[in-house]
Short mmCIF file of C-alpha atoms in Angstrom, two decimals:
data_model
loop_
_atom_site.label_atom_id
_atom_site.label_comp_id
_atom_site.label_asym_id
_atom_site.label_seq_id
_atom_site.Cartn_x
_atom_site.Cartn_y
_atom_site.Cartn_z
CA MET A 1 -48.24 31.35 -48.20
CA ARG A 2 -47.66 27.59 -48.55
CA ARG A 3 -44.24 28.26 -50.00
CA LEU A 4 -43.37 30.50 -47.08
CA CYS A 5 -44.49 27.89 -44.56
CA LEU A 6 -42.50 25.23 -46.37
CA SER A 7 -39.40 27.38 -46.33
CA CYS A 8 -39.84 28.03 -42.58
CA CYS A 9 -40.19 24.33 -41.90
CA MET A 10 -37.05 23.56 -43.90
CA LEU A 11 -35.18 26.27 -41.98
CA VAL A 12 -36.35 24.84 -38.64
CA ALA A 13 -35.29 21.33 -39.72
CA THR A 14 -31.90 22.59 -40.74
CA PHE A 15 -31.28 24.20 -37.38
CA ALA A 16 -32.65 21.23 -35.53
CA SER A 17 -30.17 18.92 -37.26
CA ALA A 18 -27.19 21.20 -36.80
CA GLN A 19 -24.34 19.56 -34.94
CA THR A 20 -23.36 21.35 -31.71
CA LEU A 21 -20.06 21.41 -29.87
CA ASP A 22 -21.51 19.65 -26.80
CA GLU A 23 -22.92 16.88 -28.98
CA CYS A 24 -19.55 16.33 -30.62
CA ARG A 25 -17.83 16.23 -27.22
CA THR A 26 -20.27 13.68 -25.88
CA MET A 27 -20.13 11.47 -28.99
CA ALA A 28 -16.32 11.60 -29.08
CA ARG A 29 -16.12 10.64 -25.41
CA ASN A 30 -18.55 7.69 -25.90
CA HIS A 31 -16.78 6.56 -29.09
CA TYR A 32 -13.20 6.77 -27.76
CA PRO A 33 -11.88 3.27 -27.00
CA GLU A 34 -10.66 4.26 -23.49
CA ILE A 35 -14.25 4.63 -22.39
CA ARG A 36 -14.33 0.80 -22.04
CA LYS A 37 -11.87 1.09 -19.15
CA TYR A 38 -14.68 2.06 -16.76
CA GLY A 39 -16.37 -1.32 -17.14
CA LEU A 40 -13.09 -3.17 -16.70
CA ILE A 41 -12.25 -1.13 -13.58
CA ASP A 42 -15.63 -2.00 -12.06
CA GLN A 43 -15.06 -5.69 -12.71
CA ALA A 44 -11.58 -5.62 -11.18
CA GLU A 45 -12.91 -3.78 -8.15
CA GLN A 46 -15.62 -6.44 -7.58
CA TYR A 47 -13.05 -9.23 -7.86
CA ASN A 48 -10.77 -7.53 -5.32
CA LEU A 49 -13.59 -6.86 -2.90
CA SER A 50 -14.77 -10.45 -3.23
CA ASN A 51 -11.30 -11.75 -2.54
CA ALA A 52 -10.98 -9.51 0.53
CA ALA A 53 -14.35 -10.71 1.92
CA LYS A 54 -13.39 -14.33 1.45
CA ALA A 55 -10.77 -13.93 4.14
CA TRP A 56 -13.67 -14.42 6.58
CA LEU A 57 -14.67 -17.78 5.12
CA PRO A 58 -13.41 -20.86 6.94
CA GLN A 59 -9.98 -21.78 5.68
CA VAL A 60 -9.70 -25.54 5.03
CA THR A 61 -6.44 -27.38 4.47
CA PHE A 62 -6.11 -31.08 3.53
CA SER A 63 -2.84 -32.92 4.00
CA GLY A 64 -1.45 -36.42 4.08
CA GLN A 65 1.89 -37.91 5.02
CA ALA A 66 3.73 -41.19 5.45
CA THR A 67 6.92 -41.23 7.46
CA TYR A 68 9.56 -43.59 8.84
CA GLN A 69 11.32 -42.52 11.98
CA SER A 70 14.72 -43.65 13.36
CA ALA A 71 13.30 -43.76 16.88
CA THR A 72 9.91 -43.65 18.57
CA PRO A 73 8.62 -43.50 22.16
CA THR A 74 8.89 -46.89 23.97
CA TYR A 75 8.29 -48.22 27.52
CA PRO A 76 11.23 -48.90 29.77
CA GLN A 77 12.50 -52.49 29.29
CA ALA A 78 11.69 -53.52 32.88
CA PHE A 79 8.13 -52.27 32.57
CA SER A 80 7.68 -54.03 29.23
CA LYS A 81 8.81 -57.34 30.73
CA MET A 82 6.34 -56.95 33.56
CA MET A 83 3.50 -56.27 31.09
CA GLN A 84 4.55 -59.19 28.88
CA ALA A 85 4.54 -61.48 31.96
CA ASN A 86 0.86 -60.52 32.34
CA GLY A 87 0.21 -61.28 28.65
CA ILE A 88 0.24 -57.71 27.39
CA ASP A 89 2.52 -56.79 24.43
CA MET A 90 3.92 -53.24 24.91
CA SER A 91 6.26 -53.07 21.94
CA GLY A 92 5.92 -49.21 21.66
CA ILE A 93 5.17 -46.83 18.75
CA GLU A 94 5.98 -48.24 15.31
CA LYS A 95 8.61 -46.45 13.27
CA ASP A 96 6.44 -46.24 10.14
CA GLN A 97 3.56 -43.76 10.55
CA TYR A 98 0.63 -42.67 8.33
CA LYS A 99 -1.74 -39.72 8.53
CA VAL A 100 -4.52 -38.09 6.45
CA ALA A 101 -5.58 -34.76 8.05
CA VAL A 102 -7.91 -31.80 7.62
CA ASP A 103 -7.41 -28.39 9.30
CA VAL A 104 -10.20 -25.84 9.53
CA SER A 105 -9.55 -22.24 10.74
CA GLN A 106 -12.02 -19.38 11.17
CA ASN A 107 -10.95 -15.76 11.73
CA ILE A 108 -12.31 -14.17 14.85
CA TRP A 109 -10.35 -10.88 14.63
CA ASP A 110 -7.85 -10.05 11.96
CA GLY A 111 -6.51 -6.80 13.39
CA GLY A 112 -8.41 -4.71 10.84
CA GLN A 113 -6.75 -6.30 7.80
CA TYR A 114 -10.00 -7.01 5.95
CA LYS A 115 -11.24 -3.43 6.30
CA ALA A 116 -7.84 -2.18 5.10
CA ASN A 117 -7.83 -4.47 2.07
CA LYS A 118 -11.41 -3.45 1.25
CA ALA A 119 -10.46 0.23 1.48
CA ILE A 120 -7.43 -0.34 -0.75
CA ALA A 121 -9.54 -2.08 -3.40
CA GLU A 122 -12.09 0.74 -3.44
CA ALA A 123 -9.45 3.50 -3.39
CA GLU A 124 -7.42 1.93 -6.22
CA ALA A 125 -10.55 1.57 -8.35
CA ALA A 126 -11.46 5.24 -7.71
CA GLU A 127 -7.92 6.27 -8.58
CA GLN A 128 -8.06 4.34 -11.87
CA ARG A 129 -11.43 5.93 -12.72
CA SER A 130 -10.05 9.41 -12.02
CA ARG A 131 -7.03 8.67 -14.19
CA THR A 132 -9.38 7.67 -17.03
CA ASP A 133 -11.41 10.83 -16.42
CA VAL A 134 -8.23 12.89 -16.94
CA SER A 135 -7.41 11.05 -20.12
CA LEU A 136 -10.92 11.48 -21.58
CA TYR A 137 -11.01 15.11 -20.52
CA ALA A 138 -7.90 15.76 -22.61
CA LEU A 139 -9.89 14.46 -25.59
CA GLN A 140 -12.17 17.47 -25.27
CA SER A 141 -9.47 19.91 -26.38
CA ARG A 142 -8.75 17.88 -29.50
CA VAL A 143 -12.42 17.86 -30.44
CA ASP A 144 -12.69 21.62 -29.75
CA ASN A 145 -9.70 22.40 -31.98
CA LEU A 146 -11.25 20.50 -34.89
CA TYR A 147 -14.68 22.00 -34.31
CA PHE A 148 -13.49 25.62 -34.24
CA GLY A 149 -11.15 24.91 -37.11
CA ILE A 150 -14.17 23.86 -39.19
CA LEU A 151 -16.06 26.96 -38.09
CA LEU A 152 -13.18 29.17 -39.21
CA LEU A 153 -12.97 27.39 -42.57
CA ASP A 154 -16.75 27.73 -42.97
CA GLU A 155 -16.41 31.48 -42.52
CA ARG A 156 -13.53 31.62 -45.00
CA VAL A 157 -15.68 29.73 -47.57
CA VAL A 158 -18.47 32.33 -47.09
CA GLN A 159 -16.04 35.24 -47.38
CA THR A 160 -14.28 33.78 -50.41
CA LYS A 161 -17.59 33.24 -52.17
CA SER A 162 -18.54 36.83 -51.36
CA LEU A 163 -15.18 37.99 -52.78
CA ILE A 164 -15.82 35.92 -55.96
CA ALA A 165 -19.25 37.53 -56.33
CA VAL A 166 -17.71 41.04 -56.03
CA LEU A 167 -14.99 40.18 -58.54
CA GLU A 168 -17.45 38.64 -60.97
CA SER A 169 -19.61 41.74 -60.76
CA ASN A 170 -16.68 44.03 -61.42
CA LEU A 171 -15.35 41.77 -64.20
CA GLY A 172 -18.69 41.99 -65.97
CA ARG A 173 -18.69 45.77 -65.56
CA LEU A 174 -15.11 46.06 -66.93
CA ARG A 175 -15.90 43.86 -69.92
CA SER A 176 -18.78 46.17 -70.67
CA PHE A 177 -16.42 49.17 -70.33
CA LEU A 178 -13.96 47.42 -72.65
CA LYS A 179 -16.60 47.03 -75.33
CA ASN A 180 -17.41 50.73 -75.04
CA GLY A 181 -13.73 51.65 -75.18
CA VAL A 182 -13.51 53.14 -71.71
CA ALA A 183 -11.36 50.35 -70.19
CA MET A 184 -8.23 48.54 -71.18
CA GLN A 185 -7.73 44.79 -71.70
CA ALA A 186 -5.11 44.86 -68.92
CA ASP A 187 -7.77 45.98 -66.43
CA VAL A 188 -10.01 43.10 -67.47
CA ASP A 189 -7.12 40.63 -67.29
CA ALA A 190 -6.12 41.82 -63.82
CA VAL A 191 -9.62 41.37 -62.37
CA GLU A 192 -10.04 37.99 -64.13
CA ALA A 193 -6.68 36.79 -62.77
CA GLU A 194 -7.77 37.82 -59.29
CA LEU A 195 -11.04 35.99 -59.82
CA LEU A 196 -9.28 32.78 -60.79
CA THR A 197 -7.02 33.11 -57.76
CA ALA A 198 -10.05 33.51 -55.49
CA GLN A 199 -11.69 30.45 -57.05
CA GLN A 200 -8.48 28.46 -56.58
CA THR A 201 -8.31 29.60 -52.93
CA LEU A 202 -11.99 28.54 -52.45
CA ARG A 203 -11.19 24.99 -53.68
CA GLN A 204 -8.21 24.76 -51.31
CA ILE A 205 -10.30 25.95 -48.37
CA GLU A 206 -13.07 23.47 -49.17
CA THR A 207 -10.53 20.65 -49.41
CA SER A 208 -9.13 21.58 -45.99
CA ARG A 209 -12.64 21.83 -44.61
CA GLN A 210 -13.52 18.36 -45.80
CA SER A 211 -10.33 17.00 -44.24
CA TYR A 212 -11.18 18.61 -40.89
CA ARG A 213 -14.72 17.28 -41.04
CA ARG A 214 -13.47 13.75 -41.74
CA MET A 215 -11.14 13.92 -38.72
CA LEU A 216 -13.98 15.13 -36.50
CA GLU A 217 -16.21 12.36 -37.81
CA ALA A 218 -13.50 9.86 -36.94
CA PHE A 219 -13.51 11.15 -33.39
CA ILE A 220 -17.29 11.08 -32.93
CA GLY A 221 -17.72 7.78 -34.79
CA LYS A 222 -20.42 8.96 -37.20
CA PRO A 223 -20.96 11.42 -40.08
CA LEU A 224 -21.78 15.02 -39.10
CA SER A 225 -25.54 15.55 -39.34
CA ALA A 226 -25.28 19.02 -40.89
CA ASP A 227 -23.21 20.63 -43.61
CA LYS A 228 -22.50 23.60 -41.37
CA LEU A 229 -21.72 23.34 -37.68
CA GLU A 230 -23.55 25.48 -35.13
CA ARG A 231 -21.52 28.30 -33.68
CA PRO A 232 -21.44 28.05 -29.82
CA VAL A 233 -22.86 30.93 -27.84
CA MET A 234 -20.56 33.26 -25.93
CA GLN A 235 -20.45 32.36 -22.21
CA HIS A 236 -19.23 33.98 -19.03
CA VAL A 237 -16.27 32.33 -17.33
CA ASP A 238 -15.35 32.70 -13.65
CA SER A 239 -11.55 32.43 -13.60
CA ARG A 240 -11.49 31.92 -9.84
CA THR A 241 -13.03 28.44 -9.93
CA VAL A 242 -10.96 25.40 -10.94
CA ALA A 243 -12.73 21.99 -11.11
CA ARG A 244 -10.40 19.95 -13.26
CA PRO A 245 -10.49 16.13 -13.07
CA GLU A 246 -6.76 16.19 -12.25
CA LEU A 247 -7.65 17.57 -8.81
CA GLN A 248 -9.96 14.63 -8.22
CA HIS A 249 -7.16 12.31 -9.34
CA PHE A 250 -4.77 13.81 -6.80
CA TYR A 251 -7.43 13.33 -4.12
CA ALA A 252 -7.98 9.71 -5.19
CA GLN A 253 -4.26 9.07 -4.99
CA SER A 254 -4.21 10.46 -1.42
CA LYS A 255 -7.12 8.18 -0.44
CA THR A 256 -5.20 5.19 -1.78
CA LEU A 257 -2.25 6.08 0.40
CA ASP A 258 -4.56 6.47 3.40
CA ALA A 259 -5.91 2.99 2.79
CA ARG A 260 -2.37 1.59 2.54
CA ARG A 261 -1.50 3.28 5.80
CA ARG A 262 -4.37 1.46 7.48
CA ALA A 263 -3.04 -1.82 6.05
CA VAL A 264 0.44 -1.13 7.55
CA ASN A 265 -1.12 -0.48 10.95
CA ALA A 266 -3.17 -3.64 10.68
CA SER A 267 -0.15 -5.72 9.78
CA VAL A 268 1.33 -5.32 13.28
CA MET A 269 -1.80 -6.33 15.17
CA PRO A 270 -2.31 -9.85 16.61
CA ARG A 271 -4.76 -12.24 14.99
CA PHE A 272 -7.29 -14.47 16.73
CA SER A 273 -8.93 -17.45 15.14
CA ALA A 274 -10.82 -20.64 16.05
CA PHE A 275 -9.50 -23.87 14.63
CA ALA A 276 -10.28 -27.56 14.37
CA GLN A 277 -7.86 -30.28 13.34
CA GLY A 278 -8.73 -33.86 12.57
CA TYR A 279 -6.78 -36.76 11.14
CA TYR A 280 -7.12 -40.42 10.45
CA GLY A 281 -3.91 -42.40 10.93
CA TYR A 282 -1.35 -43.95 13.18
CA PRO A 283 -0.26 -43.13 15.84
CA GLY A 284 -3.29 -41.50 17.37
CA LEU A 285 -3.53 -38.95 20.13
CA ASP A 286 -3.82 -41.76 22.66
CA MET A 287 -0.14 -42.73 22.69
CA PHE A 288 -0.54 -45.64 25.13
CA LYS A 289 -3.13 -47.26 22.90
CA SER A 290 -0.91 -46.77 19.85
CA MET A 291 1.89 -48.54 21.71
CA THR A 292 -0.15 -51.69 22.01
CA LYS A 293 -2.09 -51.57 18.67
CA THR A 294 -1.15 -50.34 15.20
CA ASP A 295 -4.74 -49.68 14.10
CA LEU A 296 -5.56 -46.44 12.25
CA THR A 297 -7.79 -44.16 14.36
CA LEU A 298 -9.75 -40.93 14.09
CA ASN A 299 -8.35 -38.00 16.12
CA GLY A 300 -9.36 -34.39 16.56
CA ILE A 301 -8.43 -31.08 18.27
CA VAL A 302 -10.42 -27.84 18.60
CA GLY A 303 -9.35 -24.56 20.13
CA VAL A 304 -8.56 -20.84 19.79
CA ARG A 305 -5.30 -19.61 18.33
CA MET A 306 -3.50 -16.26 18.64
CA SER A 307 -0.75 -15.29 16.18
CA TRP A 308 1.30 -12.13 16.16
CA ASN A 309 3.90 -11.32 13.53
CA VAL A 310 6.24 -9.20 15.65
CA GLY A 311 8.63 -8.87 12.72
CA ALA A 312 6.17 -6.44 11.05
CA LEU A 313 7.07 -3.92 13.76
CA TYR A 314 10.61 -3.72 12.40
CA THR A 315 9.48 -2.14 9.10
CA LYS A 316 6.35 -0.32 10.24
CA LYS A 317 8.00 3.08 10.71
CA ASN A 318 9.79 2.95 7.37
CA ASN A 319 6.64 1.88 5.56
CA LEU A 320 4.64 4.72 7.13
CA ASP A 321 7.42 7.21 6.27
CA LYS A 322 7.44 6.02 2.67
CA LEU A 323 3.67 6.63 2.49
CA ALA A 324 4.08 10.07 4.05
CA THR A 325 6.77 10.89 1.41
CA ALA A 326 4.45 9.76 -1.39
CA GLN A 327 1.69 11.91 0.13
CA ASN A 328 3.99 14.97 0.08
CA GLN A 329 4.87 14.25 -3.53
CA ILE A 330 1.19 14.27 -4.45
CA ALA A 331 0.80 17.59 -2.66
CA VAL A 332 3.69 19.03 -4.64
CA GLN A 333 2.24 17.73 -7.92
CA ARG A 334 -1.10 19.29 -7.03
CA ASP A 335 0.50 22.66 -6.24
CA VAL A 336 2.48 22.55 -9.49
CA PHE A 337 -0.70 21.77 -11.43
CA LEU A 338 -2.62 24.64 -9.80
CA PHE A 339 0.27 27.03 -10.43
CA ASN A 340 0.48 26.07 -14.14
CA THR A 341 -3.28 26.28 -14.45
CA SER A 342 -3.24 29.75 -12.88
CA MET A 343 -0.57 30.91 -15.36
CA GLN A 344 -2.51 29.42 -18.27
CA THR A 345 -5.71 31.08 -17.02
CA MET A 346 -4.10 34.50 -16.82
CA GLN A 347 -2.70 34.07 -20.32
CA GLU A 348 -6.08 33.05 -21.73
CA ASP A 349 -7.84 35.86 -19.80
CA GLY A 350 -5.51 38.35 -21.47
CA GLU A 351 -6.09 36.78 -24.87
CA VAL A 352 -9.88 36.97 -24.38
CA GLU A 353 -9.62 40.67 -23.54
CA ARG A 354 -7.41 41.34 -26.54
CA LEU A 355 -9.76 39.58 -28.92
CA ARG A 356 -12.84 41.35 -27.43
CA MET A 357 -11.28 44.71 -28.24
CA ALA A 358 -10.25 43.50 -31.70
CA VAL A 359 -13.80 42.36 -32.45
CA GLU A 360 -15.17 45.71 -31.41
CA ASP A 361 -12.76 47.51 -33.81
CA ASP A 362 -13.31 44.99 -36.64
CA ALA A 363 -16.94 46.05 -37.20
CA LYS A 364 -15.91 49.66 -37.76
CA ILE A 365 -12.97 48.68 -40.01
CA VAL A 366 -15.17 46.44 -42.17
CA GLU A 367 -17.73 49.19 -42.63
CA LEU A 368 -15.04 51.72 -43.59
CA ARG A 369 -13.38 49.29 -46.00
CA ARG A 370 -16.76 48.58 -47.59
CA ARG A 371 -17.40 52.23 -48.13
CA VAL A 372 -13.96 52.67 -49.70
CA ARG A 373 -14.52 49.71 -52.02
CA LEU A 374 -17.96 51.03 -53.15
CA ALA A 375 -16.39 54.46 -53.76
CA ALA A 376 -13.59 52.84 -55.76
CA GLU A 377 -16.13 50.99 -57.91
CA SER A 378 -17.79 54.33 -58.64
CA GLN A 379 -14.44 55.92 -59.39
CA LEU A 380 -13.59 53.10 -61.79
CA LYS A 381 -16.86 53.64 -63.55
CA ASN A 382 -15.98 57.32 -63.97
CA GLY A 383 -12.41 56.53 -65.04
CA VAL A 384 -10.80 58.14 -62.03
CA ILE A 385 -8.85 54.95 -60.98
CA ASP A 386 -7.84 51.78 -62.77
CA ALA A 387 -8.51 48.13 -62.00
CA THR A 388 -5.33 47.77 -59.92
CA ASP A 389 -6.53 50.43 -57.48
CA LEU A 390 -9.96 48.76 -57.30
CA LEU A 391 -8.43 45.34 -56.63
CA ARG A 392 -6.39 46.84 -53.83
CA LYS A 393 -9.58 48.21 -52.21
CA ILE A 394 -11.33 44.89 -52.65
CA ALA A 395 -8.37 43.08 -51.07
CA ASP A 396 -8.41 45.54 -48.15
CA GLU A 397 -12.10 44.88 -47.56
CA THR A 398 -11.63 41.12 -47.88
CA THR A 399 -8.81 41.16 -45.38
CA ALA A 400 -10.89 43.24 -42.96
CA VAL A 401 -13.84 40.81 -43.22
CA GLN A 402 -11.54 37.82 -42.78
CA ASN A 403 -9.96 39.39 -39.75
CA GLN A 404 -13.37 40.09 -38.26
CA SER A 405 -14.54 36.51 -38.72
CA ALA A 406 -11.21 35.08 -37.54
CA HIS A 407 -11.26 37.22 -34.43
CA GLU A 408 -14.82 36.21 -33.64
CA ILE A 409 -14.07 32.51 -33.95
CA GLU A 410 -10.75 32.90 -32.08
CA LEU A 411 -12.55 34.75 -29.28
CA LEU A 412 -15.08 31.93 -29.01
CA GLN A 413 -12.35 29.28 -29.11
CA THR A 414 -10.30 31.10 -26.45
CA VAL A 415 -13.34 31.43 -24.19
CA TYR A 416 -14.09 27.73 -24.54
CA ARG A 417 -10.42 26.91 -24.08
CA LEU A 418 -10.54 28.89 -20.82
CA LYS A 419 -13.66 26.94 -19.84
CA THR A 420 -11.75 23.70 -20.53
CA THR A 421 -8.78 24.92 -18.54
CA LEU A 422 -11.04 25.53 -15.53
CA ASN A 423 -13.59 22.75 -16.33
CA GLN A 424 -16.62 25.02 -16.20
#
């Protein structure tokens, strides 16, 4: 009883540690270097949004200048003589001038430019994420091909070992017949040669299997947790529903163009801002005072400014037409993608139906081939046929079993390929 419980526990542990297709897909996605793009896209988006928001911070400009002018404002000579007669020197503005200034400007209304830039930053980040989604989704097919390839090789290992067991059993029987004089050495040699060939085939299959497993382990970034992979369950697929990440990418591209269209419309709007200018230098804003004294003074101006780049109107229509053309190109690409996906879906639907019928027939064929092989072994024992005939029956049964397993794995792979085509 204890031995039975121990065996059951070991069996449960084996199944619990079996690697599944979904696990391999997830690990491959997380291990693939491109997964790091998501973090970089988030960082870039935050930088762009931060830069767009800073357009509402006060804009400060510092400047300084020293100039020498060929002419400056002066009083009329007659007026200067009158002032000099009263003891006042009115020499006029000096030709050498100095200024250290600061300008401060604060947006009041930017025509919607900030909202447009913010929308562009968010839309471009979403577009980049969707592009990465498409790239990582393509990784799924590569993992599936390796996974189902290993499953197929696993089945071939089992079938080849079963063939070796049948050949070994018949070889032992023929050697016994040879000792009793009811079989020939050629019969023994023929079966033994077939046995060696089967053993050679088994080694080749196991070598290919190990190569496939190493490639899958490279994708998932760790050793497979079980010697034999778990066969996925058959699932129903609704061929009418397509949810591929490419469709989301087309939508994200359209949203980016919408945001750029808003930026074009905002570029032709007037801007309003409050400003303050201050400088320390000569001459000051009081020109009369600067005509009598050359002292450096503090000066300031505050006000509201309106600016309007009318030149943006010249290219607005062309820019909007370019965006409309790009939008139409995206629509064409989306239609082409849906058309190709529909064609691929119909092809895979037909392949699924063909393999379903083949699997149904395979069970009957294998049973019939097994009966023929058992009858041949009995006929060999009674001397009705020779070893060559028996080997032919064994080969027929082996082929039937291999076809059955191959069709079952191919049916599963085709169903999951269809699921991948539709993203279900």
